[in-house]
Coordinates of C-alpha atoms in Angstrom, one line a residue:
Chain A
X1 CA 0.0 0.0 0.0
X2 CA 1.7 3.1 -1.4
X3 CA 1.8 5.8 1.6
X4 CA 0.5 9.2 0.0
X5 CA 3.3 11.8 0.1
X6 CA 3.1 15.2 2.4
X7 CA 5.0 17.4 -0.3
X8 CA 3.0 18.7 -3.2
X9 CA 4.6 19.4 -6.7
X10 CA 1.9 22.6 -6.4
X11 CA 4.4 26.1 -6.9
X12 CA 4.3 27.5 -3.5
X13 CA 4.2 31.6 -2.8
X14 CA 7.8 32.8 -2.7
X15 CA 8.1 34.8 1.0
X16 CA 11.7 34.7 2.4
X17 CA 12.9 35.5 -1.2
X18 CA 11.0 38.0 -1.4
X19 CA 9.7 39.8 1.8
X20 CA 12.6 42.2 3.4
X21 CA 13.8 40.9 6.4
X22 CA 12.4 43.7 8.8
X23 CA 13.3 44.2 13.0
X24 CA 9.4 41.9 13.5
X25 CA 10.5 39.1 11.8
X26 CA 14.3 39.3 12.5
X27 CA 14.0 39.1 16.2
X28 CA 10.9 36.8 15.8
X29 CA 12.9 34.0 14.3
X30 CA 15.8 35.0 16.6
X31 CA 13.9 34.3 19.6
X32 CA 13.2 30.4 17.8
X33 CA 16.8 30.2 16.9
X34 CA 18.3 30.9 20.7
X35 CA 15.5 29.0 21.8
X36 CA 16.4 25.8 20.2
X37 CA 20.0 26.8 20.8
X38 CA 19.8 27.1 24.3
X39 CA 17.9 23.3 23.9
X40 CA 21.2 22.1 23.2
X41 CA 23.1 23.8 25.7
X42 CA 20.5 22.9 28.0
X43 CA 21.8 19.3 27.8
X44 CA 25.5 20.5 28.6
X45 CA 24.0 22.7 31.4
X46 CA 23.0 18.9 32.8
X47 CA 26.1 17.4 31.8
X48 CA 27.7 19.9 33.6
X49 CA 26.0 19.3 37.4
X50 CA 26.5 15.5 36.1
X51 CA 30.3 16.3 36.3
X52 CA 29.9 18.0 40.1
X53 CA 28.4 15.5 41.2
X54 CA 30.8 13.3 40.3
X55 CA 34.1 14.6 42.1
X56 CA 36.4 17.0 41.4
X57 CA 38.3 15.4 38.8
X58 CA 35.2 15.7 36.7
X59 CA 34.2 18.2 37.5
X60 CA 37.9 19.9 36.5
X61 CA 37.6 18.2 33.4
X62 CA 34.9 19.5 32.5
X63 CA 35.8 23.0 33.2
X64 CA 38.7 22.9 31.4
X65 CA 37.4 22.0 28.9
X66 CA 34.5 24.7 29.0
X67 CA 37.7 27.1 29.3
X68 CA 39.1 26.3 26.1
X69 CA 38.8 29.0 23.8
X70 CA 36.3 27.0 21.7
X71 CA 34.4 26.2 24.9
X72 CA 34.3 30.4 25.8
X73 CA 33.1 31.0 22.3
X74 CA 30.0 28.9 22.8
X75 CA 30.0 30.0 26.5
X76 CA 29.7 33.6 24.7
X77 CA 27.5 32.8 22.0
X78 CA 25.1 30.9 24.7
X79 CA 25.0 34.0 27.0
X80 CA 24.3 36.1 24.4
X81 CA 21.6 33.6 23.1
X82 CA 20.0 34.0 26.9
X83 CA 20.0 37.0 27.3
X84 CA 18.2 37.7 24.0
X85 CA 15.7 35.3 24.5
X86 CA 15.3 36.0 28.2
X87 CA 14.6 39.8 26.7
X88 CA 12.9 38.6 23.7
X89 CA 10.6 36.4 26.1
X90 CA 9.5 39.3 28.4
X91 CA 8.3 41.2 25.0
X92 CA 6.1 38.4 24.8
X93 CA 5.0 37.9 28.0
X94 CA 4.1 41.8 27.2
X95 CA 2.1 41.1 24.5
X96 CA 0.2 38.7 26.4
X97 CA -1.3 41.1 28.3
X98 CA -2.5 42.5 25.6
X99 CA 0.2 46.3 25.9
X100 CA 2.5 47.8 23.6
X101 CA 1.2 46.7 20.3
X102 CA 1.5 50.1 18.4
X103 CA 3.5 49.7 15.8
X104 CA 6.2 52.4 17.7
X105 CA 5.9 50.1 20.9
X106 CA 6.8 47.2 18.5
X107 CA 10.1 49.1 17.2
X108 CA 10.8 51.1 20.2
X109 CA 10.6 47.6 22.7
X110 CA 12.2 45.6 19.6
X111 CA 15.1 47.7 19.9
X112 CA 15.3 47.6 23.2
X113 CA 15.7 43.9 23.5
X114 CA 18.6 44.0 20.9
X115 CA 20.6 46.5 22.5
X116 CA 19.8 44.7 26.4
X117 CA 21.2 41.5 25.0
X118 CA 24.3 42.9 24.1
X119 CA 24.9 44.7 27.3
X120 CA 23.8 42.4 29.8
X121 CA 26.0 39.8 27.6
X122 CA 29.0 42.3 28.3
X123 CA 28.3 42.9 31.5
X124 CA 27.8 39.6 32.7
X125 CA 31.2 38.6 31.2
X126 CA 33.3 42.2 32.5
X127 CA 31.8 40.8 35.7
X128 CA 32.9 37.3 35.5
X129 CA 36.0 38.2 34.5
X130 CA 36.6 40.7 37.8
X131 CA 35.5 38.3 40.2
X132 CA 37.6 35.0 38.8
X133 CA 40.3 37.7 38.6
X134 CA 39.9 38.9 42.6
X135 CA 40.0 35.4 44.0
Chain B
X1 CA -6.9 32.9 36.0
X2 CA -9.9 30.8 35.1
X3 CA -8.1 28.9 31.7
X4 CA -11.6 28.1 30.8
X5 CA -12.8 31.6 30.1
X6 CA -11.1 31.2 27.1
X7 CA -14.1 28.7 26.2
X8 CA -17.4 29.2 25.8
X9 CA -19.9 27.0 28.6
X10 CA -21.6 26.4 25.5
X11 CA -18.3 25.2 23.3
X12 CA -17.0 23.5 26.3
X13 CA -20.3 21.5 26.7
X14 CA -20.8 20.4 23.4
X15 CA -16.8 19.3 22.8
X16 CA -16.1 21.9 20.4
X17 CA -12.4 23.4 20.2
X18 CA -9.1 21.5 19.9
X19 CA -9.1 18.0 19.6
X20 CA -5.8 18.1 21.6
X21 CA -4.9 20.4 24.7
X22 CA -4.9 23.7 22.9
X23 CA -4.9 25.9 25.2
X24 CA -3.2 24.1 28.1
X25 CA 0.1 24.3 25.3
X26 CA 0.0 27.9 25.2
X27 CA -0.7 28.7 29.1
X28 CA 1.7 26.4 30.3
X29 CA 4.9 27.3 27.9
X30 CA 3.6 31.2 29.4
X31 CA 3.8 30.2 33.1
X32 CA 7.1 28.4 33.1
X33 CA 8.4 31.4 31.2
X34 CA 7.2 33.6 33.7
X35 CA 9.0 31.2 36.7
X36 CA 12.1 30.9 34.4
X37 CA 12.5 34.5 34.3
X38 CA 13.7 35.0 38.1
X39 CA 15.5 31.4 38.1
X40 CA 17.6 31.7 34.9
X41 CA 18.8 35.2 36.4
X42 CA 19.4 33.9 39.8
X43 CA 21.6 31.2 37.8
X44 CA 23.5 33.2 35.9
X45 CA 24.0 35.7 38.9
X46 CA 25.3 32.8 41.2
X47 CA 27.6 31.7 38.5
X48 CA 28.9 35.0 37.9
X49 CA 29.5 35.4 41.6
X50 CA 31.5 32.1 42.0
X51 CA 33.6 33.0 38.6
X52 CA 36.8 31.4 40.2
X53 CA 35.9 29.7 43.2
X54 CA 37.3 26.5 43.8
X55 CA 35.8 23.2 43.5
X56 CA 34.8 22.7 47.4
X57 CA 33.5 26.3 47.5
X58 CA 31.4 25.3 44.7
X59 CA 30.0 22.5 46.2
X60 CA 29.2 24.1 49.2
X61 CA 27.0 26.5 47.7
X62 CA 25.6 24.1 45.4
X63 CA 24.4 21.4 47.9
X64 CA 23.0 24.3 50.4
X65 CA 19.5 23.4 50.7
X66 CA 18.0 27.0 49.2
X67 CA 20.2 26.2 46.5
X68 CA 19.7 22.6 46.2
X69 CA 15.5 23.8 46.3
X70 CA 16.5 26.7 43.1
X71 CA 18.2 24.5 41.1
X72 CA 15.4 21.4 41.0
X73 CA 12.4 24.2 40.7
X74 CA 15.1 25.4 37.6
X75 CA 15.4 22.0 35.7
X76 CA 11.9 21.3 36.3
X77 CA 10.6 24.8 34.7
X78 CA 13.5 24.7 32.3
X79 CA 12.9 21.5 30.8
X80 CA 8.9 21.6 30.5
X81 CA 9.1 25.3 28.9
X82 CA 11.9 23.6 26.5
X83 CA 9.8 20.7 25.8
X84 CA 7.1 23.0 24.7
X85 CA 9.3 24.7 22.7
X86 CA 10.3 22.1 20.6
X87 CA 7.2 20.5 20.5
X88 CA 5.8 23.5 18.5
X89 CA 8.9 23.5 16.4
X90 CA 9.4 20.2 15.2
X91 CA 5.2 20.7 14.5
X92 CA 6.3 23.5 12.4
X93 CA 9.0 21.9 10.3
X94 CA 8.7 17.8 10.3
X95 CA 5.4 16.7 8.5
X96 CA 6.7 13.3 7.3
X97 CA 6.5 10.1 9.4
X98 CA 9.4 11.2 11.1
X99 CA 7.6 14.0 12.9
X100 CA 6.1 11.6 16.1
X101 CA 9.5 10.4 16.6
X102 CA 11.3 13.5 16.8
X103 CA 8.4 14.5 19.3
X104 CA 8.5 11.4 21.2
X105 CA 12.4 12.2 21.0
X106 CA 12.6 16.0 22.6
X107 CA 9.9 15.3 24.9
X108 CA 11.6 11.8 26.2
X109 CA 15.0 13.7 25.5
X110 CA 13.8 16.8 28.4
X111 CA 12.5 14.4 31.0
X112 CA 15.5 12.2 31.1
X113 CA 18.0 15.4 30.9
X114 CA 16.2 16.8 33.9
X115 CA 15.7 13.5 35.8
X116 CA 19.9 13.4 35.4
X117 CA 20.2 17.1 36.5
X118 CA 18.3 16.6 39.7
X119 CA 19.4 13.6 40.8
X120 CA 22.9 15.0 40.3
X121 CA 21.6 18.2 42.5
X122 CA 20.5 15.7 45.0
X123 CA 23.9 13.6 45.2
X124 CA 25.3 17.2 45.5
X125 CA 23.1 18.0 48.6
X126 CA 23.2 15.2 50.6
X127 CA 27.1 15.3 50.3
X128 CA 28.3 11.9 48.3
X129 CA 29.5 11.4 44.6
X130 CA 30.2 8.6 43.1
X131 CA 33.0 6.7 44.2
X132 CA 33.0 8.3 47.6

Protein backbone atom coordinates (compact mmCIF):
# COMPACT_ATOMS: atom_id res chain seq x y z
CA UNK A 1 0.00 0.00 0.00
CA UNK A 2 1.66 3.09 -1.42
CA UNK A 3 1.79 5.76 1.59
CA UNK A 4 0.45 9.18 0.03
CA UNK A 5 3.27 11.80 0.08
CA UNK A 6 3.12 15.24 2.38
CA UNK A 7 4.96 17.39 -0.31
CA UNK A 8 2.97 18.74 -3.15
CA UNK A 9 4.59 19.37 -6.68
CA UNK A 10 1.87 22.64 -6.45
CA UNK A 11 4.43 26.05 -6.87
CA UNK A 12 4.29 27.55 -3.52
CA UNK A 13 4.20 31.60 -2.82
CA UNK A 14 7.82 32.81 -2.74
CA UNK A 15 8.11 34.82 1.02
CA UNK A 16 11.65 34.73 2.44
CA UNK A 17 12.92 35.48 -1.19
CA UNK A 18 11.04 37.96 -1.41
CA UNK A 19 9.66 39.77 1.77
CA UNK A 20 12.63 42.22 3.36
CA UNK A 21 13.80 40.87 6.39
CA UNK A 22 12.42 43.73 8.83
CA UNK A 23 13.31 44.18 13.01
CA UNK A 24 9.42 41.92 13.54
CA UNK A 25 10.54 39.09 11.83
CA UNK A 26 14.31 39.35 12.50
CA UNK A 27 14.04 39.10 16.21
CA UNK A 28 10.89 36.80 15.84
CA UNK A 29 12.92 34.02 14.28
CA UNK A 30 15.78 34.97 16.60
CA UNK A 31 13.90 34.32 19.55
CA UNK A 32 13.19 30.36 17.83
CA UNK A 33 16.77 30.23 16.94
CA UNK A 34 18.29 30.94 20.67
CA UNK A 35 15.47 29.00 21.81
CA UNK A 36 16.42 25.80 20.15
CA UNK A 37 19.97 26.75 20.84
CA UNK A 38 19.83 27.14 24.32
CA UNK A 39 17.94 23.26 23.91
CA UNK A 40 21.20 22.14 23.15
CA UNK A 41 23.09 23.85 25.73
CA UNK A 42 20.51 22.86 27.99
CA UNK A 43 21.80 19.33 27.79
CA UNK A 44 25.46 20.50 28.59
CA UNK A 45 23.97 22.66 31.38
CA UNK A 46 22.96 18.92 32.81
CA UNK A 47 26.12 17.44 31.84
CA UNK A 48 27.71 19.95 33.62
CA UNK A 49 26.02 19.26 37.37
CA UNK A 50 26.49 15.45 36.13
CA UNK A 51 30.26 16.31 36.31
CA UNK A 52 29.94 18.00 40.14
CA UNK A 53 28.37 15.48 41.18
CA UNK A 54 30.80 13.35 40.33
CA UNK A 55 34.06 14.64 42.14
CA UNK A 56 36.42 17.01 41.37
CA UNK A 57 38.34 15.37 38.80
CA UNK A 58 35.19 15.66 36.67
CA UNK A 59 34.23 18.16 37.50
CA UNK A 60 37.89 19.90 36.54
CA UNK A 61 37.55 18.19 33.35
CA UNK A 62 34.87 19.48 32.48
CA UNK A 63 35.77 23.02 33.17
CA UNK A 64 38.69 22.89 31.39
CA UNK A 65 37.36 21.98 28.88
CA UNK A 66 34.54 24.66 28.96
CA UNK A 67 37.74 27.09 29.29
CA UNK A 68 39.12 26.26 26.08
CA UNK A 69 38.80 29.03 23.76
CA UNK A 70 36.28 26.95 21.72
CA UNK A 71 34.40 26.17 24.87
CA UNK A 72 34.27 30.37 25.78
CA UNK A 73 33.13 30.97 22.28
CA UNK A 74 30.00 28.89 22.76
CA UNK A 75 30.00 29.95 26.48
CA UNK A 76 29.73 33.58 24.70
CA UNK A 77 27.55 32.76 21.97
CA UNK A 78 25.06 30.93 24.71
CA UNK A 79 24.98 33.98 27.01
CA UNK A 80 24.27 36.12 24.37
CA UNK A 81 21.62 33.55 23.14
CA UNK A 82 19.96 33.96 26.92
CA UNK A 83 20.04 36.96 27.34
CA UNK A 84 18.15 37.72 23.96
CA UNK A 85 15.67 35.27 24.53
CA UNK A 86 15.27 35.99 28.22
CA UNK A 87 14.57 39.76 26.72
CA UNK A 88 12.86 38.58 23.70
CA UNK A 89 10.58 36.41 26.06
CA UNK A 90 9.47 39.28 28.40
CA UNK A 91 8.29 41.16 24.97
CA UNK A 92 6.12 38.43 24.76
CA UNK A 93 4.95 37.94 28.01
CA UNK A 94 4.14 41.84 27.19
CA UNK A 95 2.11 41.09 24.45
CA UNK A 96 0.18 38.75 26.44
CA UNK A 97 -1.27 41.11 28.31
CA UNK A 98 -2.52 42.51 25.65
CA UNK A 99 0.21 46.26 25.90
CA UNK A 100 2.50 47.82 23.56
CA UNK A 101 1.20 46.73 20.27
CA UNK A 102 1.47 50.07 18.39
CA UNK A 103 3.47 49.66 15.76
CA UNK A 104 6.17 52.43 17.65
CA UNK A 105 5.93 50.07 20.87
CA UNK A 106 6.78 47.17 18.54
CA UNK A 107 10.11 49.05 17.20
CA UNK A 108 10.80 51.07 20.22
CA UNK A 109 10.55 47.64 22.73
CA UNK A 110 12.24 45.64 19.57
CA UNK A 111 15.12 47.69 19.86
CA UNK A 112 15.27 47.59 23.18
CA UNK A 113 15.74 43.87 23.46
CA UNK A 114 18.61 43.98 20.92
CA UNK A 115 20.62 46.46 22.48
CA UNK A 116 19.76 44.68 26.35
CA UNK A 117 21.17 41.48 25.02
CA UNK A 118 24.33 42.88 24.07
CA UNK A 119 24.94 44.73 27.32
CA UNK A 120 23.76 42.39 29.79
CA UNK A 121 26.01 39.79 27.62
CA UNK A 122 29.04 42.34 28.30
CA UNK A 123 28.34 42.94 31.47
CA UNK A 124 27.84 39.65 32.70
CA UNK A 125 31.15 38.58 31.18
CA UNK A 126 33.31 42.18 32.49
CA UNK A 127 31.78 40.82 35.69
CA UNK A 128 32.85 37.34 35.54
CA UNK A 129 36.05 38.16 34.55
CA UNK A 130 36.60 40.69 37.80
CA UNK A 131 35.45 38.28 40.16
CA UNK A 132 37.55 35.02 38.76
CA UNK A 133 40.30 37.70 38.64
CA UNK A 134 39.87 38.89 42.58
CA UNK A 135 40.02 35.43 43.96
CA UNK B 1 -6.93 32.90 36.01
CA UNK B 2 -9.86 30.80 35.07
CA UNK B 3 -8.07 28.89 31.66
CA UNK B 4 -11.59 28.08 30.83
CA UNK B 5 -12.76 31.64 30.10
CA UNK B 6 -11.13 31.24 27.09
CA UNK B 7 -14.10 28.73 26.16
CA UNK B 8 -17.35 29.20 25.78
CA UNK B 9 -19.85 27.04 28.61
CA UNK B 10 -21.57 26.35 25.49
CA UNK B 11 -18.30 25.23 23.30
CA UNK B 12 -16.99 23.51 26.33
CA UNK B 13 -20.30 21.50 26.74
CA UNK B 14 -20.84 20.44 23.44
CA UNK B 15 -16.81 19.26 22.83
CA UNK B 16 -16.12 21.90 20.44
CA UNK B 17 -12.40 23.41 20.24
CA UNK B 18 -9.13 21.48 19.85
CA UNK B 19 -9.06 17.99 19.64
CA UNK B 20 -5.81 18.06 21.56
CA UNK B 21 -4.90 20.38 24.71
CA UNK B 22 -4.87 23.67 22.93
CA UNK B 23 -4.95 25.90 25.21
CA UNK B 24 -3.16 24.05 28.11
CA UNK B 25 0.08 24.29 25.26
CA UNK B 26 -0.02 27.87 25.21
CA UNK B 27 -0.72 28.74 29.14
CA UNK B 28 1.69 26.41 30.31
CA UNK B 29 4.90 27.28 27.86
CA UNK B 30 3.65 31.21 29.43
CA UNK B 31 3.78 30.24 33.13
CA UNK B 32 7.13 28.42 33.07
CA UNK B 33 8.45 31.38 31.16
CA UNK B 34 7.25 33.57 33.71
CA UNK B 35 8.99 31.23 36.67
CA UNK B 36 12.09 30.86 34.38
CA UNK B 37 12.55 34.51 34.32
CA UNK B 38 13.71 35.00 38.12
CA UNK B 39 15.54 31.45 38.07
CA UNK B 40 17.64 31.71 34.90
CA UNK B 41 18.79 35.25 36.35
CA UNK B 42 19.36 33.93 39.84
CA UNK B 43 21.56 31.15 37.84
CA UNK B 44 23.55 33.20 35.89
CA UNK B 45 24.05 35.75 38.86
CA UNK B 46 25.28 32.80 41.18
CA UNK B 47 27.62 31.67 38.54
CA UNK B 48 28.89 35.01 37.92
CA UNK B 49 29.50 35.40 41.57
CA UNK B 50 31.48 32.13 41.97
CA UNK B 51 33.62 32.95 38.58
CA UNK B 52 36.79 31.36 40.18
CA UNK B 53 35.90 29.71 43.17
CA UNK B 54 37.30 26.45 43.80
CA UNK B 55 35.79 23.21 43.52
CA UNK B 56 34.78 22.70 47.43
CA UNK B 57 33.53 26.34 47.53
CA UNK B 58 31.38 25.34 44.68
CA UNK B 59 29.98 22.48 46.18
CA UNK B 60 29.24 24.10 49.15
CA UNK B 61 27.00 26.47 47.69
CA UNK B 62 25.63 24.13 45.43
CA UNK B 63 24.36 21.40 47.90
CA UNK B 64 23.01 24.31 50.39
CA UNK B 65 19.46 23.42 50.68
CA UNK B 66 17.99 27.01 49.25
CA UNK B 67 20.17 26.19 46.54
CA UNK B 68 19.65 22.58 46.24
CA UNK B 69 15.51 23.83 46.32
CA UNK B 70 16.48 26.65 43.15
CA UNK B 71 18.16 24.45 41.08
CA UNK B 72 15.42 21.42 40.98
CA UNK B 73 12.41 24.16 40.73
CA UNK B 74 15.08 25.41 37.60
CA UNK B 75 15.40 22.02 35.67
CA UNK B 76 11.86 21.30 36.34
CA UNK B 77 10.58 24.82 34.66
CA UNK B 78 13.52 24.69 32.32
CA UNK B 79 12.86 21.47 30.83
CA UNK B 80 8.90 21.59 30.53
CA UNK B 81 9.07 25.31 28.90
CA UNK B 82 11.92 23.56 26.46
CA UNK B 83 9.84 20.69 25.80
CA UNK B 84 7.06 22.97 24.72
CA UNK B 85 9.26 24.71 22.71
CA UNK B 86 10.32 22.13 20.59
CA UNK B 87 7.20 20.54 20.49
CA UNK B 88 5.79 23.50 18.47
CA UNK B 89 8.92 23.51 16.44
CA UNK B 90 9.45 20.16 15.19
CA UNK B 91 5.17 20.70 14.49
CA UNK B 92 6.33 23.53 12.43
CA UNK B 93 9.01 21.92 10.32
CA UNK B 94 8.66 17.83 10.28
CA UNK B 95 5.45 16.74 8.46
CA UNK B 96 6.66 13.27 7.26
CA UNK B 97 6.49 10.11 9.44
CA UNK B 98 9.39 11.22 11.13
CA UNK B 99 7.63 14.01 12.88
CA UNK B 100 6.08 11.58 16.12
CA UNK B 101 9.52 10.37 16.60
CA UNK B 102 11.26 13.47 16.82
CA UNK B 103 8.36 14.49 19.33
CA UNK B 104 8.49 11.45 21.16
CA UNK B 105 12.44 12.21 21.05
CA UNK B 106 12.58 15.97 22.55
CA UNK B 107 9.87 15.29 24.93
CA UNK B 108 11.61 11.84 26.16
CA UNK B 109 15.00 13.68 25.52
CA UNK B 110 13.84 16.80 28.45
CA UNK B 111 12.47 14.36 30.99
CA UNK B 112 15.50 12.16 31.06
CA UNK B 113 18.01 15.36 30.93
CA UNK B 114 16.17 16.75 33.94
CA UNK B 115 15.72 13.54 35.84
CA UNK B 116 19.95 13.35 35.40
CA UNK B 117 20.15 17.13 36.51
CA UNK B 118 18.26 16.64 39.69
CA UNK B 119 19.38 13.55 40.80
CA UNK B 120 22.85 15.05 40.31
CA UNK B 121 21.61 18.19 42.53
CA UNK B 122 20.45 15.69 45.03
CA UNK B 123 23.86 13.61 45.17
CA UNK B 124 25.29 17.18 45.52
CA UNK B 125 23.06 18.01 48.62
CA UNK B 126 23.23 15.22 50.58
CA UNK B 127 27.08 15.32 50.27
CA UNK B 128 28.26 11.87 48.26
CA UNK B 129 29.55 11.44 44.62
CA UNK B 130 30.17 8.60 43.08
CA UNK B 131 32.97 6.74 44.22
CA UNK B 132 33.02 8.27 47.56
Amino acid sequence: MERISSKHTRPLSPNIQIYRPQLTSVLSIANRITGVFLSACAVVLVLWLAAAASGPDAFSRFQSVIGSWPGQILLLGATFAFFMHLCGGIRHLVWDTARGFELRQIYASGWIVVVASVVLTLISWLASMLIAGQS
Amino acid sequence: MDRYRFRSPIGRAIGLGSAKAGFEHWWTERVTAVALVPLTVWFAASLIAHSGSGYEAFIGWLGSPVTAVLMILLLIALFWHTALGLQVVIEDYIHSGAKIWALLAARFGCFTLATVGIVATLRIAFGSWAGV
